[in-house]
Short mmCIF file of C-alpha atoms in Angstrom, two decimals:
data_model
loop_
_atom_site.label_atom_id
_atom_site.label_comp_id
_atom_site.label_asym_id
_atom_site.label_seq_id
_atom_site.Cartn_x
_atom_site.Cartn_y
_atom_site.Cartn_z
CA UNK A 418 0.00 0.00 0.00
CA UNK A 419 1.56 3.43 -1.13
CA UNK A 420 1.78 6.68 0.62
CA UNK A 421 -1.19 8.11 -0.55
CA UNK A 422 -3.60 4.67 0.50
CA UNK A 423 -1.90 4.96 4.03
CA UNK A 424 -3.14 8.57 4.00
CA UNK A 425 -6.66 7.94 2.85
CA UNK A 426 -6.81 4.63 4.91
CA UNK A 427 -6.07 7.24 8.26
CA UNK A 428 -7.97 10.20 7.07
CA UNK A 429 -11.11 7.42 6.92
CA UNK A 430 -10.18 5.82 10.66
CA UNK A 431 -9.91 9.53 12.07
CA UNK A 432 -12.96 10.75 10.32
CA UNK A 433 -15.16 7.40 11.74
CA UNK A 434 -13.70 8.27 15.22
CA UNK A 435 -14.46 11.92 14.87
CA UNK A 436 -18.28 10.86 13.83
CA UNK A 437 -18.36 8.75 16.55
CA UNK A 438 -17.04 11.22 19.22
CA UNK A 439 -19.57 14.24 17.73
CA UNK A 440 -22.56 12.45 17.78
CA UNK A 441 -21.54 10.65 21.30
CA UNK A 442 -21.23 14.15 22.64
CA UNK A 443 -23.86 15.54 20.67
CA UNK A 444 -26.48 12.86 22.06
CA UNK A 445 -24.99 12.53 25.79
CA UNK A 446 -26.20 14.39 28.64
CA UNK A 447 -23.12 15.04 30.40
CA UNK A 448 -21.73 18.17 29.67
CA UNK A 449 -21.33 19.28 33.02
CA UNK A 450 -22.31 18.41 36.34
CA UNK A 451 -23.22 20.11 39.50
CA UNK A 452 -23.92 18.99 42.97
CA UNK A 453 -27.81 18.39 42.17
CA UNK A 454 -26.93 16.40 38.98
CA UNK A 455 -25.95 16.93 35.57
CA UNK A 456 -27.26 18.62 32.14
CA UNK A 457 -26.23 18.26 28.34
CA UNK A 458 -27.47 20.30 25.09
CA UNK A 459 -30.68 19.52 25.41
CA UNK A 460 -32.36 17.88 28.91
CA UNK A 461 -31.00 18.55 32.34
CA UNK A 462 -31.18 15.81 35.05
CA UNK A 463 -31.85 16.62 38.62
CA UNK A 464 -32.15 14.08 41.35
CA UNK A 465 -32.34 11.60 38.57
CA UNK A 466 -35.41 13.50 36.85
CA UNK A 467 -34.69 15.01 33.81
CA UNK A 468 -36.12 17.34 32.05
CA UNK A 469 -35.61 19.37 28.42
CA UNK A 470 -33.63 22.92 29.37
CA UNK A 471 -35.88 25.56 27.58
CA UNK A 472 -34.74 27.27 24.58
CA UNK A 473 -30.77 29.53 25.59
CA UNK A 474 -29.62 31.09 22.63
CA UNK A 475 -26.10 30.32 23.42
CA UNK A 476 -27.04 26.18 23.73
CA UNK A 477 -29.59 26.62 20.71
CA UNK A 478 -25.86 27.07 19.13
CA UNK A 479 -23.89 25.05 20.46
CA UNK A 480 -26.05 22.41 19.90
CA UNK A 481 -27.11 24.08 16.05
CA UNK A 482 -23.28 23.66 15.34
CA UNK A 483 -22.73 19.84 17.10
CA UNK A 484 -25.24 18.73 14.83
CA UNK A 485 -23.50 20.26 11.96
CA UNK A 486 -20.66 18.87 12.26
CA UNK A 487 -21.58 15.35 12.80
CA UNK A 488 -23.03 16.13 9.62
CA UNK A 489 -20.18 17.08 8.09
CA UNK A 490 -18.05 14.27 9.63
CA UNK A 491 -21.14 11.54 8.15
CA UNK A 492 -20.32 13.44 4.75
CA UNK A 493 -16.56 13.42 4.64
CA UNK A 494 -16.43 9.91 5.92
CA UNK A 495 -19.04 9.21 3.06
CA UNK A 496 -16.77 11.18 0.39
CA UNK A 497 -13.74 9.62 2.33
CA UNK A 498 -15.20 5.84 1.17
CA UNK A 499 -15.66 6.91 -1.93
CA UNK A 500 -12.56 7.94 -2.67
CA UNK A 501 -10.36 5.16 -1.05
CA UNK A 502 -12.53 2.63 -3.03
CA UNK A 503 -11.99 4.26 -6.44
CA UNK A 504 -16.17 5.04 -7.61
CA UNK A 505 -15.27 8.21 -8.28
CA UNK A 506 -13.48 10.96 -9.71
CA UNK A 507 -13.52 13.12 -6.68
CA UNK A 508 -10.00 14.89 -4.94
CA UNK A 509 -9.76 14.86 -1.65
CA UNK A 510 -9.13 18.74 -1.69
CA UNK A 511 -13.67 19.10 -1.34
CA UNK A 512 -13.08 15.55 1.35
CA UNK A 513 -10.34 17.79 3.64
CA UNK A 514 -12.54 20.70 3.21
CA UNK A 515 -15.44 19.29 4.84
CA UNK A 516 -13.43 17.55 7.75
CA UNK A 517 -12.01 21.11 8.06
CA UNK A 518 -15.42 22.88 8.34
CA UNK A 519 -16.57 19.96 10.63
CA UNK A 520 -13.76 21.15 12.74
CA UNK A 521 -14.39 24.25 12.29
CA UNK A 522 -17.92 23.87 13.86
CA UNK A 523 -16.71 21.78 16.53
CA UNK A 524 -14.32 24.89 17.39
CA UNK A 525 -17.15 27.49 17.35
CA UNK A 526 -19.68 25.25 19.86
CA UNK A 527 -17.39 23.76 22.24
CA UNK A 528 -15.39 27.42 22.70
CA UNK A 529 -18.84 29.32 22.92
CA UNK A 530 -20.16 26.17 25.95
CA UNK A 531 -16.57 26.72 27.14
CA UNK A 532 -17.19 30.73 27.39
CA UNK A 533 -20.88 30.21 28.80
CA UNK A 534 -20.21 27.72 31.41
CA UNK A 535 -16.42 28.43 32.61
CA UNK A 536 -17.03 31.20 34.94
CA UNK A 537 -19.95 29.58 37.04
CA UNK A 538 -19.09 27.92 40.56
CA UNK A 539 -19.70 24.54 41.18
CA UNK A 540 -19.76 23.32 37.90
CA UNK A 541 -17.91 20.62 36.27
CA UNK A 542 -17.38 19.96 33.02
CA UNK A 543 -18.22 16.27 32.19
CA UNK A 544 -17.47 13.46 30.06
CA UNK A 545 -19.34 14.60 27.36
CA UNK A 546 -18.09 17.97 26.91
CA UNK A 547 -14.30 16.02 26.36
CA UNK A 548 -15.64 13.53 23.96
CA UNK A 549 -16.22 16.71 21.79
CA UNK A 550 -13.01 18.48 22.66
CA UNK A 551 -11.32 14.78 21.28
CA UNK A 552 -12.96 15.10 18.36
CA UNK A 553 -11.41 18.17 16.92
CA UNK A 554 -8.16 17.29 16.01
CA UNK A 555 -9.30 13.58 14.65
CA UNK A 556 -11.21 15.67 12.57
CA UNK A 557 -8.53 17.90 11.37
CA UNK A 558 -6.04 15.07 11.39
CA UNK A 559 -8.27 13.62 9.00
CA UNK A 560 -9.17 16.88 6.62
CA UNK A 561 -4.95 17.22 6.55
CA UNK A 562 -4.78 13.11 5.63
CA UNK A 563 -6.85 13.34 2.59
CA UNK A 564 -5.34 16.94 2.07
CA UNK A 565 -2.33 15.04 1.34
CA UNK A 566 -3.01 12.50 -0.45
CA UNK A 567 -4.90 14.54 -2.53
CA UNK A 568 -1.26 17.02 -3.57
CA UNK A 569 0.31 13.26 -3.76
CA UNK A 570 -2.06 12.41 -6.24
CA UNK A 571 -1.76 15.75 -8.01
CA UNK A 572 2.18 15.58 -8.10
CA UNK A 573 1.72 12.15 -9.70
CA UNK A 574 0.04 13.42 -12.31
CA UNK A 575 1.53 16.40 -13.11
CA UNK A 576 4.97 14.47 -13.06
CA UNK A 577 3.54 11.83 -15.26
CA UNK A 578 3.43 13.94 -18.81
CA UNK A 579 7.18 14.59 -18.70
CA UNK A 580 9.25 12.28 -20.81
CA UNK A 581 12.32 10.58 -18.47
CA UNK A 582 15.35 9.80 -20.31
CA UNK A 583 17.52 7.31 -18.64
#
């Protein structure tokens, strides 16, 4: 297996463990916890009763942008697929881009949660909140994977038209 399969073969691992982070932490409700319980994007859990949180603007986008970018991680990983199995004639430049907006996304929630919820007392952040902290760089590791495969596969053809004389 060449360079570029290695690097399509690892953009495709770190994009299915970014997916699986984002929607872990997406769905989860343990983004913090407090001394009466805990809370996530959407329900809060008191005493073991939960409830749905009503409508914050800052976790309307915070959760807006989760969902985003699990969508964008399904996508890429989709596109990813694709191109590691040859059924199409797609670069991985549009694959990286998506991996790199996914991050992107990530970045924007988690740092406006982070900015929210840092300065209150007695509050934790939880497991949840780190599973989508871990996801970030697997999914820029991944948008810089196909990223390079991509210029590998570019430099291969560009080199290809020149005659070699031995």
């Amino acid at each position: 297996m060449g360079v570029k399969r290695s690097l399509q073969t690892g953009g495709i691992w770190l994009g299915f463990l970014a997916n699986i982070l984002t929607v872990l932490s997406t769905a989860s409700n343990y983004w913090i916890r407090s001394s009466g319980g805990h809370s996530g994007l959407w329900q809060e859990c008191k005493e073991g009763i939960c409830s749905n949180i009503p409508c914050q603007t800052m976790l309307t986008v915070t959760g807006a942008c989760m969902v985003l970018a699990g969508g964008c991680s399904i996508v890429g990983l989709m596109m990813g697929l694709r191109i590691r199995c040859h059924e199409g004639d797609l670069r991985g430049k549009t694959t990286s881009a998506i991996f790199f907006l996914g991050g992107l996304l990530l970045l924007i929630a988690l740092t406006g949660y982070t900015a929210k919820n840092a300065w209150k007392d007695d509050v934790f952040f939880s497991w949840s909140y780190f599973s989508g902290w871990l996801a970030l760089p697997f999914s820029i590791l991944a948008g810089f994977c196909f990223l390079l495969a991509d210029m590998i596969l570019q430099s291969t053809d560009a080199i290809s038209g020149f005659p070699v004389c031995l």
